[in-house]
Amino acid sequence: MTATAEPAAATTRRTRPVVGLVAGGLGTYWPQFPDLLPQLQRSADRVAERMRGFDADVVDAGFVSDERDGSAAAERLRAADCDLIVCFLTTYLTSSMIAPIARRSQAPVLFVNLQPTESMDHASFDTGQWLAYCGACPLPEMANMFERLGVEFRSVSGYLEDERAWEHIGRWIRAAGVKAAMDSARHGLMGHLYPGMMDVSTDPTLITRNFGGHVEILEFDDLRERVPGPEEAAVAAKLAEAREVFEVTDSVVEDDFRWGAQVAVGLDRLVEDFCLDSLSYYHRGLAGELHERLGAGMILGASLLTARGVPAVGEYELRTCMAMLMMDRLGGGGSFTELQALDFTRGHVEMGHDGPAHLAISARKPLLRGLGVYHGKRGWGVSVEFDVKHGPVTLFGVIQRKDGSFALLTAEGRTGEGPLLRIGNTTSRVDFGCDPGEWTDAWSATGIAHHWALGTGHRAAEVRAVADLMGLEHVHLTV
C-alpha cells in the first residue's frame, strides 16, 4: 500500500498539564482531636489555591481519611487522565490509603509535606496541634511502599508558605507540562539527512519511544505547494513583520528578502496544515533549482516560527529540535547551537549556529544579514545574526545511547559581552568558570552530538525533573 502525506485533521490537544491533587490524614485522629481535621482541611484548601496559580488544570480529588477514600480518589484521578498527581501529606496516614493512587492512576506522583509554619510552638502545643506538623512522619513509609510497588518516588518538604518548597513544586508541574506537550506533539521531518552527519541521524521511532508524540515525514514539495507568489498580500504582511522584528542591514538584497518572506508564509501554512509543533529540515539541492532555493530561503521563516514556540531547525536535527521544544516550554527559549571557537584570552566558549534562531532570547534587536554564500550549504539569501541575552544560560542536548535510549544533558554558564563575528550567525560567549579547553573536552566526552539548545536561565534542575517524569537519564556536566 502506498502512503502519501496529507494534512492532518485538526485535533484537540492539551495546552496545559492536568495536575491531580489529593490530601489526606489518618481518620482515627478525627474523633480524638476534634480541631485537627478542620485545620488540616484549611491547609489543603491553601495548597489547592496555590496550585491553581500555576499554568495547569488542577483536578482536586478531595481529602481522604482511610483506604476506601483513597480508592475513590484513585478512580477520580484515573478518569481525569492526570499528567502529575500531587499528594499532600497533612499528617500521618497509612500507605494503604495511597497505594490505589500509585497503582491505578498511571501518572507520576509527587508527595508534598508542608507543615503549617516554620516550626512548632513547643511550649504550648498539645498532641492534636503537633499532629498538624506530622506530615514528615509517613514520608519514608510512602517511599518504601513505592519501592515495593515498583513506582518512582519523589517528594517536596517544607512549610505552607515556604517559597523554596513552592518553587520545587512548580518545577515538577512545569516538568509535567513538558511531558504532556511531548506526549501529544507532532514533529515535522522534511527533506533528508545532511550527508555524512552520522551523529545527528535519528530513527523517528526512537522519538516516539523516548518522548512520545508523532513524527510526520514530509517532502520539500509539501512546502513548495504552499509557497505563495511574490505579489500575494500575505508576503507583504510577512515582509512588514520581518522589518518590525529585525534590523535589516544594507547587505540584504531585496529579492532575497522577498523570497525569504514567501518561504516564511509557506512554512506558516505547512505548520498549520500538518498541526506541527516542531520542524526539522534539510535539502541540498542542485544548480539553483527550486528545491535548493527553498532550502536556502528557510532561515527567516524558521526563526519566526521558533520565536513563537514552534522550533524549526536545519541539518535534519530532530533530537536537538526536541531539546529546543522542551526548553521553550520551560520558558528558556532555546536556540540552535554548536561550538564555534574558544577564547582562551577571556575564558569564553563561543557557540551558536548559522540559520534559524530563537529571536525571543536575543540580547538586542536581531539582525538580518544578506549572504552571498552559506558555508557548508548550497544557496544564498538572508540569515539571522544575534547573541543570547546576557546572564545565566543552560545548554540542553539529547544524547542517543548505543542501545537507542536517550539521555538529557545539561550544563550551566553565563553569557556576556565580547567581540562577535558579523557573518550572519547567532553567536554567544559563554563562561563556564573553567578553562574553555577543559570544558570542551568534558562536554564532548558525554556523547552529545554536535548540536544542542541554548536557553536562558539556569534550568538544569527543571530538566532533571523532566527526565525523571519521562523515565530518562539526566546528565549534568560540571568541570
Short mmCIF file of C-alpha atoms in Angstrom, two decimals:
data_model
loop_
_atom_site.label_atom_id
_atom_site.label_comp_id
_atom_site.label_asym_id
_atom_site.label_seq_id
_atom_site.Cartn_x
_atom_site.Cartn_y
_atom_site.Cartn_z
CA MET A 1 0.00 0.00 0.00
CA THR A 2 1.37 3.41 -0.90
CA ALA A 3 1.03 6.21 1.65
CA THR A 4 1.06 9.88 0.75
CA ALA A 5 1.42 12.79 3.12
CA GLU A 6 -1.85 14.59 3.67
CA PRO A 7 -2.57 17.49 6.03
CA ALA A 8 -3.60 16.33 9.48
CA ALA A 9 -7.14 16.89 10.62
CA ALA A 10 -7.48 19.47 13.37
CA THR A 11 -7.15 17.82 16.76
CA THR A 12 -7.85 18.94 20.28
CA ARG A 13 -4.63 18.78 22.27
CA ARG A 14 -3.82 19.86 25.76
CA THR A 15 -2.20 23.24 26.11
CA ARG A 16 -1.67 22.84 29.87
CA PRO A 17 -0.92 19.82 32.04
CA VAL A 18 -3.66 18.20 34.11
CA VAL A 19 -2.48 18.00 37.71
CA GLY A 20 -4.39 15.93 40.24
CA LEU A 21 -4.47 16.85 43.91
CA VAL A 22 -5.37 14.68 46.87
CA ALA A 23 -4.86 15.48 50.56
CA GLY A 24 -5.15 13.09 53.45
CA GLY A 25 -4.69 12.14 57.05
CA LEU A 26 -5.49 9.23 59.34
CA GLY A 27 -9.21 9.19 60.14
CA THR A 28 -8.56 7.61 63.55
CA TYR A 29 -7.42 11.02 64.76
CA TRP A 30 -10.62 12.95 63.97
CA PRO A 31 -12.75 11.87 66.96
CA GLN A 32 -9.72 12.02 69.25
CA PHE A 33 -8.78 15.61 68.31
CA PRO A 34 -11.88 17.48 67.00
CA ASP A 35 -9.96 20.61 65.98
CA LEU A 36 -7.40 18.74 63.88
CA LEU A 37 -9.38 17.88 60.73
CA PRO A 38 -10.73 21.43 60.17
CA GLN A 39 -7.18 22.78 60.47
CA LEU A 40 -5.82 20.23 58.00
CA GLN A 41 -8.63 20.92 55.55
CA ARG A 42 -7.82 24.62 55.69
CA SER A 43 -4.22 23.75 54.83
CA ALA A 44 -5.45 21.56 51.97
CA ASP A 45 -7.55 24.45 50.66
CA ARG A 46 -4.47 26.69 50.74
CA VAL A 47 -2.43 24.14 48.82
CA ALA A 48 -5.19 23.89 46.20
CA GLU A 49 -5.27 27.68 45.93
CA ARG A 50 -1.51 27.92 45.40
CA MET A 51 -1.55 25.13 42.84
CA ARG A 52 -4.22 26.87 40.78
CA GLY A 53 -1.74 29.73 40.40
CA PHE A 54 0.45 27.57 38.19
CA ASP A 55 -0.09 27.11 34.46
CA ALA A 56 -2.03 23.87 34.92
CA ASP A 57 -5.55 22.48 35.15
CA VAL A 58 -5.98 21.23 38.73
CA VAL A 59 -8.30 18.30 39.50
CA ASP A 60 -8.96 18.22 43.25
CA ALA A 61 -9.93 14.72 44.43
CA GLY A 62 -10.60 15.93 47.96
CA PHE A 63 -9.48 14.80 51.40
CA VAL A 64 -9.02 11.09 52.19
CA SER A 65 -9.22 9.58 55.67
CA ASP A 66 -8.99 5.82 55.03
CA GLU A 67 -8.22 3.31 52.29
CA ARG A 68 -11.79 3.42 50.91
CA ASP A 69 -11.48 7.18 50.44
CA GLY A 70 -8.11 6.55 48.79
CA SER A 71 -9.64 4.07 46.38
CA ALA A 72 -12.41 6.51 45.40
CA ALA A 73 -9.86 9.31 44.90
CA ALA A 74 -7.76 7.00 42.73
CA GLU A 75 -10.72 6.43 40.42
CA ARG A 76 -11.40 10.17 40.09
CA LEU A 77 -7.76 10.85 39.28
CA ARG A 78 -7.56 7.94 36.84
CA ALA A 79 -10.60 9.24 34.99
CA ALA A 80 -9.05 12.72 34.82
CA ASP A 81 -6.02 11.29 32.92
CA CYS A 82 -3.59 13.34 35.01
CA ASP A 83 -0.08 14.24 33.92
CA LEU A 84 1.02 14.55 37.57
CA ILE A 85 -0.65 13.82 40.91
CA VAL A 86 0.27 15.87 43.98
CA CYS A 87 -0.40 14.04 47.23
CA PHE A 88 -0.46 16.41 50.23
CA LEU A 89 0.50 14.65 53.46
CA THR A 90 -1.20 16.82 56.08
CA THR A 91 -0.35 14.48 58.97
CA TYR A 92 0.37 10.80 59.42
CA LEU A 93 -1.61 8.44 57.18
CA THR A 94 -1.06 4.82 56.23
CA SER A 95 0.46 3.76 52.93
CA SER A 96 -2.60 1.63 52.17
CA MET A 97 -4.56 4.87 51.67
CA ILE A 98 -2.25 5.95 48.82
CA ALA A 99 -1.47 2.58 47.24
CA PRO A 100 -4.57 2.66 44.96
CA ILE A 101 -3.49 6.04 43.60
CA ALA A 102 0.01 4.74 42.90
CA ARG A 103 -1.26 1.62 41.14
CA ARG A 104 -4.30 2.83 39.18
CA SER A 105 -3.56 6.34 38.05
CA GLN A 106 -0.67 5.59 35.64
CA ALA A 107 0.55 9.13 36.42
CA PRO A 108 3.67 10.11 38.36
CA VAL A 109 3.01 11.08 41.99
CA LEU A 110 4.65 13.95 43.89
CA PHE A 111 4.35 13.83 47.67
CA VAL A 112 4.13 17.22 49.34
CA ASN A 113 4.84 17.59 53.05
CA LEU A 114 4.05 21.19 54.05
CA GLN A 115 3.62 21.78 57.76
CA PRO A 116 1.62 24.87 58.83
CA THR A 117 4.59 27.12 59.80
CA GLU A 118 8.37 27.03 60.03
CA SER A 119 8.32 25.39 63.47
CA MET A 120 6.01 24.39 66.32
CA ASP A 121 5.41 26.35 69.50
CA HIS A 122 6.78 23.54 71.63
CA ALA A 123 5.83 25.10 74.97
CA SER A 124 2.12 25.40 74.22
CA PHE A 125 1.31 22.63 71.71
CA ASP A 126 -0.73 19.59 72.69
CA THR A 127 -0.87 16.31 70.78
CA GLY A 128 -3.54 17.44 68.34
CA GLN A 129 -1.58 20.57 67.43
CA TRP A 130 1.61 18.51 67.00
CA LEU A 131 -0.16 16.13 64.62
CA ALA A 132 -0.79 19.03 62.21
CA TYR A 133 3.02 19.20 61.82
CA CYS A 134 3.43 15.45 61.37
CA GLY A 135 3.35 15.17 57.56
CA ALA A 136 7.01 14.14 57.51
CA CYS A 137 6.25 11.02 59.55
CA PRO A 138 4.62 8.95 56.74
CA LEU A 139 7.04 10.10 54.03
CA PRO A 140 9.55 7.22 54.46
CA GLU A 141 6.62 4.80 54.61
CA MET A 142 5.37 6.10 51.25
CA ALA A 143 8.86 5.79 49.75
CA ASN A 144 9.12 2.19 50.96
CA MET A 145 5.68 1.36 49.60
CA PHE A 146 6.50 2.90 46.21
CA GLU A 147 9.78 0.97 46.07
CA ARG A 148 7.97 -2.30 46.72
CA LEU A 149 5.25 -1.47 44.17
CA GLY A 150 7.87 -0.61 41.55
CA VAL A 151 6.73 3.03 41.28
CA GLU A 152 9.07 6.03 41.14
CA PHE A 153 9.07 8.17 44.29
CA ARG A 154 9.57 11.95 44.57
CA SER A 155 8.74 14.48 47.29
CA VAL A 156 9.00 18.11 48.42
CA SER A 157 9.10 19.01 52.12
CA GLY A 158 8.73 22.45 53.66
CA TYR A 159 6.02 24.58 55.25
CA LEU A 160 2.81 26.02 53.89
CA GLU A 161 4.16 29.40 52.75
CA ASP A 162 7.70 28.20 52.04
CA GLU A 163 8.61 29.79 48.70
CA ARG A 164 11.57 27.43 48.26
CA ALA A 165 9.22 24.47 48.52
CA TRP A 166 6.71 26.07 46.18
CA GLU A 167 9.44 26.72 43.62
CA HIS A 168 10.25 23.00 43.75
CA ILE A 169 6.56 22.10 43.39
CA GLY A 170 6.31 24.48 40.45
CA ARG A 171 9.34 22.84 38.89
CA TRP A 172 7.56 19.47 38.93
CA ILE A 173 4.39 21.00 37.49
CA ARG A 174 6.37 22.67 34.69
CA ALA A 175 8.11 19.36 34.02
CA ALA A 176 4.70 17.68 33.81
CA GLY A 177 3.72 20.33 31.27
CA VAL A 178 6.76 19.49 29.15
CA LYS A 179 5.99 15.78 29.32
CA ALA A 180 2.36 16.41 28.37
CA ALA A 181 3.47 18.56 25.44
CA MET A 182 5.85 15.88 24.19
CA ASP A 183 3.27 13.11 24.65
CA SER A 184 0.97 14.73 22.09
CA ALA A 185 3.45 16.68 19.94
CA ARG A 186 3.65 16.40 16.16
CA HIS A 187 7.11 16.82 14.67
CA GLY A 188 7.71 17.52 11.01
CA LEU A 189 10.78 15.90 9.43
CA MET A 190 11.31 17.32 5.96
CA GLY A 191 13.95 16.53 3.36
CA HIS A 192 16.93 14.32 4.15
CA LEU A 193 19.95 13.93 6.43
CA TYR A 194 22.88 16.28 5.89
CA PRO A 195 25.32 13.98 4.07
CA GLY A 196 27.88 12.43 6.40
CA MET A 197 26.49 13.67 9.74
CA MET A 198 26.31 10.32 11.50
CA ASP A 199 25.90 11.91 14.93
CA VAL A 200 22.58 13.64 14.18
CA SER A 201 20.95 10.66 12.47
CA THR A 202 17.83 9.64 14.43
CA ASP A 203 15.34 6.86 13.85
CA PRO A 204 11.97 8.64 14.17
CA THR A 205 10.62 5.66 16.09
CA LEU A 206 13.09 6.49 18.88
CA ILE A 207 11.43 9.88 19.30
CA THR A 208 8.09 8.20 19.97
CA ARG A 209 9.75 5.57 22.17
CA ASN A 210 11.61 8.07 24.37
CA PHE A 211 9.40 11.18 24.26
CA GLY A 212 6.04 10.15 22.84
CA GLY A 213 4.34 12.11 20.09
CA HIS A 214 4.41 11.55 16.33
CA VAL A 215 6.94 12.27 13.59
CA GLU A 216 5.34 13.34 10.31
CA ILE A 217 7.55 12.62 7.31
CA LEU A 218 7.35 15.50 4.83
CA GLU A 219 8.78 16.33 1.43
CA PHE A 220 10.07 19.71 0.32
CA ASP A 221 7.27 19.51 -2.22
CA ASP A 222 4.82 19.81 0.68
CA LEU A 223 6.41 23.20 1.32
CA ARG A 224 6.72 24.10 -2.38
CA GLU A 225 2.98 23.74 -2.88
CA ARG A 226 2.32 26.23 -0.06
CA VAL A 227 4.77 28.99 -1.02
CA PRO A 228 2.80 31.91 -2.49
CA GLY A 229 3.68 34.10 -5.42
CA PRO A 230 5.70 37.27 -4.68
CA GLU A 231 2.74 39.62 -5.06
CA GLU A 232 0.33 37.92 -2.63
CA ALA A 233 -0.82 40.06 0.28
CA ALA A 234 0.49 37.51 2.77
CA VAL A 235 4.03 38.15 1.52
CA ALA A 236 3.74 41.89 2.04
CA ALA A 237 2.45 41.25 5.56
CA LYS A 238 5.38 38.91 6.28
CA LEU A 239 7.86 41.50 5.00
CA ALA A 240 6.30 44.11 7.28
CA GLU A 241 6.52 41.69 10.23
CA ALA A 242 10.17 40.98 9.47
CA ARG A 243 11.04 44.68 9.28
CA GLU A 244 9.44 45.18 12.68
CA VAL A 245 11.20 42.22 14.29
CA PHE A 246 14.65 42.60 12.70
CA GLU A 247 17.17 45.27 11.98
CA VAL A 248 17.58 44.82 8.24
CA THR A 249 21.17 45.55 7.24
CA ASP A 250 22.25 47.10 3.93
CA SER A 251 23.67 43.72 2.91
CA VAL A 252 20.17 42.29 2.40
CA VAL A 253 19.20 42.03 -1.28
CA GLU A 254 15.54 42.94 -1.76
CA ASP A 255 14.78 39.93 -3.98
CA ASP A 256 16.32 37.57 -1.42
CA PHE A 257 14.34 39.26 1.36
CA ARG A 258 11.10 38.84 -0.54
CA TRP A 259 11.90 35.20 -1.30
CA GLY A 260 12.55 34.58 2.40
CA ALA A 261 9.15 36.11 3.15
CA GLN A 262 7.48 33.88 0.55
CA VAL A 263 9.03 30.79 2.08
CA ALA A 264 8.07 32.03 5.56
CA VAL A 265 4.42 32.23 4.50
CA GLY A 266 4.69 28.72 3.08
CA LEU A 267 6.17 27.48 6.37
CA ASP A 268 3.30 29.01 8.33
CA ARG A 269 0.83 27.19 6.10
CA LEU A 270 2.77 23.92 6.36
CA VAL A 271 2.80 24.09 10.17
CA GLU A 272 -0.91 24.86 10.28
CA ASP A 273 -1.94 22.23 7.73
CA PHE A 274 0.00 19.41 9.41
CA CYS A 275 -0.60 20.61 13.01
CA LEU A 276 3.15 20.70 13.67
CA ASP A 277 4.79 21.56 16.99
CA SER A 278 8.30 21.42 15.50
CA LEU A 279 10.06 21.11 12.17
CA SER A 280 13.48 19.66 11.30
CA TYR A 281 14.63 20.01 7.70
CA TYR A 282 17.46 19.88 5.20
CA HIS A 283 17.71 19.76 1.40
CA ARG A 284 20.91 20.04 -0.56
CA GLY A 285 19.58 20.97 -3.98
CA LEU A 286 21.48 21.47 -7.22
CA ALA A 287 22.40 24.28 -9.60
CA GLY A 288 19.95 26.86 -8.30
CA GLU A 289 16.85 24.72 -8.89
CA LEU A 290 13.68 25.40 -6.89
CA HIS A 291 14.31 22.97 -4.05
CA GLU A 292 17.74 24.45 -3.49
CA ARG A 293 16.18 27.90 -3.32
CA LEU A 294 13.56 26.63 -0.86
CA GLY A 295 16.28 25.23 1.40
CA ALA A 296 18.22 28.49 1.20
CA GLY A 297 15.14 30.58 1.94
CA MET A 298 14.16 28.87 5.20
CA ILE A 299 16.05 30.94 7.77
CA LEU A 300 13.71 33.93 8.08
CA GLY A 301 10.53 31.87 8.42
CA ALA A 302 12.16 29.21 10.62
CA SER A 303 13.38 31.89 13.04
CA LEU A 304 9.94 33.48 13.24
CA LEU A 305 8.38 30.07 13.89
CA THR A 306 10.92 29.27 16.60
CA ALA A 307 10.27 32.60 18.31
CA ARG A 308 6.58 31.76 18.64
CA GLY A 309 7.24 28.33 20.15
CA VAL A 310 7.45 26.10 17.07
CA PRO A 311 11.17 25.27 16.84
CA ALA A 312 12.39 24.88 13.28
CA VAL A 313 15.97 23.72 12.73
CA GLY A 314 18.17 22.84 9.80
CA GLU A 315 20.51 19.93 9.12
CA TYR A 316 17.70 17.44 9.82
CA GLU A 317 18.49 17.75 13.55
CA LEU A 318 15.48 16.00 15.07
CA ARG A 319 16.87 15.41 18.58
CA THR A 320 18.06 18.99 19.03
CA CYS A 321 14.68 20.18 17.82
CA MET A 322 13.17 18.17 20.70
CA ALA A 323 15.56 19.85 23.15
CA MET A 324 14.57 23.26 21.78
CA LEU A 325 10.88 22.44 22.14
CA MET A 326 11.32 21.33 25.75
CA MET A 327 13.49 24.35 26.60
CA ASP A 328 10.87 26.64 25.11
CA ARG A 329 8.12 25.04 27.20
CA LEU A 330 10.28 25.54 30.30
CA GLY A 331 10.42 29.26 29.46
CA GLY A 332 14.07 29.41 28.39
CA GLY A 333 13.63 29.88 24.66
CA GLY A 334 16.20 27.53 23.21
CA SER A 335 18.31 28.43 20.18
CA PHE A 336 20.03 26.03 17.76
CA THR A 337 23.68 25.86 18.86
CA GLU A 338 27.07 24.26 18.23
CA LEU A 339 30.68 25.03 19.17
CA GLN A 340 32.28 27.77 17.09
CA ALA A 341 35.59 28.73 18.73
CA LEU A 342 37.36 29.00 22.08
CA ASP A 343 38.61 32.31 23.54
CA PHE A 344 41.41 31.46 25.95
CA THR A 345 42.18 35.15 26.49
CA ARG A 346 38.78 35.85 28.06
CA GLY A 347 37.93 32.33 29.22
CA HIS A 348 34.89 32.00 26.94
CA VAL A 349 33.44 29.24 24.81
CA GLU A 350 31.96 30.77 21.66
CA MET A 351 28.92 28.95 20.39
CA GLY A 352 25.95 29.48 18.10
CA HIS A 353 24.89 28.47 14.59
CA ASP A 354 24.12 29.79 11.19
CA GLY A 355 20.48 29.85 10.23
CA PRO A 356 17.35 29.79 12.37
CA ALA A 357 17.45 31.13 15.92
CA HIS A 358 15.10 31.77 18.86
CA LEU A 359 14.51 35.50 18.49
CA ALA A 360 12.73 35.82 21.84
CA ILE A 361 16.01 35.39 23.74
CA SER A 362 18.15 37.82 21.73
CA ALA A 363 20.27 40.29 23.71
CA ARG A 364 19.22 43.06 21.33
CA LYS A 365 17.17 43.53 18.19
CA PRO A 366 18.30 40.70 15.90
CA LEU A 367 19.87 41.45 12.54
CA LEU A 368 19.03 40.19 9.09
CA ARG A 369 22.24 39.93 7.09
CA GLY A 370 22.49 39.11 3.41
CA LEU A 371 24.94 36.36 2.49
CA GLY A 372 26.21 35.54 -0.97
CA VAL A 373 27.07 32.04 0.15
CA TYR A 374 26.02 29.77 3.03
CA HIS A 375 29.05 27.94 4.39
CA GLY A 376 28.70 24.19 4.06
CA LYS A 377 25.35 24.50 2.27
CA ARG A 378 24.21 25.39 -1.21
CA GLY A 379 22.41 28.63 -1.96
CA TRP A 380 22.39 32.19 -0.67
CA GLY A 381 19.99 34.67 0.90
CA VAL A 382 19.22 36.26 4.26
CA SER A 383 20.45 34.96 7.59
CA VAL A 384 19.85 35.87 11.24
CA GLU A 385 22.55 37.32 13.49
CA PHE A 386 22.33 37.88 17.28
CA ASP A 387 23.69 36.80 20.63
CA VAL A 388 21.64 35.39 23.51
CA LYS A 389 20.63 37.68 26.39
CA HIS A 390 23.49 38.16 28.80
CA GLY A 391 23.26 36.34 32.11
CA PRO A 392 22.69 32.75 33.24
CA VAL A 393 22.14 30.20 30.47
CA THR A 394 21.64 26.45 30.17
CA LEU A 395 22.88 24.15 27.45
CA PHE A 396 20.40 21.33 26.85
CA GLY A 397 21.01 18.46 24.48
CA VAL A 398 19.70 14.97 23.82
CA ILE A 399 22.24 12.14 23.81
CA GLN A 400 21.38 8.98 21.90
CA ARG A 401 22.95 5.93 23.56
CA LYS A 402 24.04 2.88 21.58
CA ASP A 403 21.03 0.92 22.87
CA GLY A 404 18.61 3.52 21.44
CA SER A 405 17.83 5.14 24.78
CA PHE A 406 18.01 8.90 25.21
CA ALA A 407 19.70 10.92 27.95
CA LEU A 408 19.08 14.62 28.64
CA LEU A 409 22.33 16.58 29.02
CA THR A 410 22.70 19.98 30.68
CA ALA A 411 25.44 22.44 31.57
CA GLU A 412 25.05 25.89 33.11
CA GLY A 413 27.10 29.01 32.43
CA ARG A 414 26.81 32.73 31.84
CA THR A 415 26.81 34.72 28.61
CA GLY A 416 28.44 38.13 28.45
CA GLU A 417 29.89 40.89 26.33
CA GLY A 418 32.71 40.35 23.91
CA PRO A 419 33.60 40.60 20.22
CA LEU A 420 31.30 38.83 17.77
CA LEU A 421 31.78 37.90 14.14
CA ARG A 422 29.50 39.63 11.63
CA ILE A 423 28.85 36.68 9.36
CA GLY A 424 25.11 36.06 9.70
CA ASN A 425 25.45 33.60 12.59
CA THR A 426 23.96 33.53 16.05
CA THR A 427 26.90 33.68 18.46
CA SER A 428 27.16 33.75 22.24
CA ARG A 429 30.18 33.90 24.51
CA VAL A 430 29.66 31.52 27.43
CA ASP A 431 31.73 31.44 30.61
CA PHE A 432 31.63 28.10 32.44
CA GLY A 433 34.04 29.20 35.18
CA CYS A 434 36.86 26.96 33.98
CA ASP A 435 39.38 26.60 31.19
CA PRO A 436 37.49 26.62 27.85
CA GLY A 437 39.53 23.71 26.51
CA GLU A 438 38.87 21.53 29.55
CA TRP A 439 35.16 22.31 29.39
CA THR A 440 35.00 21.47 25.67
CA ASP A 441 36.74 18.14 26.19
CA ALA A 442 34.39 17.21 29.05
CA TRP A 443 31.26 18.27 27.11
CA SER A 444 32.31 16.28 24.04
CA ALA A 445 33.07 13.20 26.14
CA THR A 446 29.44 12.96 27.28
CA GLY A 447 28.45 11.54 23.89
CA ILE A 448 26.39 14.56 22.79
CA ALA A 449 26.05 15.24 19.07
CA HIS A 450 27.45 18.50 17.74
CA HIS A 451 24.17 20.45 18.14
CA TRP A 452 22.10 21.36 21.21
CA ALA A 453 19.74 24.04 22.54
CA LEU A 454 20.97 27.15 24.36
CA GLY A 455 18.36 28.68 26.66
CA THR A 456 18.19 31.48 29.19
CA GLY A 457 18.25 30.89 32.94
CA HIS A 458 19.76 28.10 34.98
CA ARG A 459 17.36 25.23 34.29
CA ALA A 460 19.26 22.01 34.97
CA ALA A 461 17.02 21.21 37.94
CA GLU A 462 13.94 21.62 35.74
CA VAL A 463 15.43 19.39 33.04
CA ARG A 464 16.24 16.83 35.73
CA ALA A 465 12.57 16.82 36.72
CA VAL A 466 11.54 16.39 33.07
CA ALA A 467 13.92 13.44 32.74
CA ASP A 468 12.51 11.90 35.92
CA LEU A 469 8.91 12.09 34.70
CA MET A 470 9.88 10.72 31.28
CA GLY A 471 11.95 7.89 32.70
CA LEU A 472 15.12 9.16 31.02
CA GLU A 473 18.68 9.54 32.25
CA HIS A 474 19.82 13.06 33.15
CA VAL A 475 23.49 14.05 32.86
CA HIS A 476 24.62 17.39 34.28
CA LEU A 477 28.14 18.48 33.37
CA THR A 478 30.29 20.33 35.89
CA VAL A 479 34.03 20.79 35.35
#
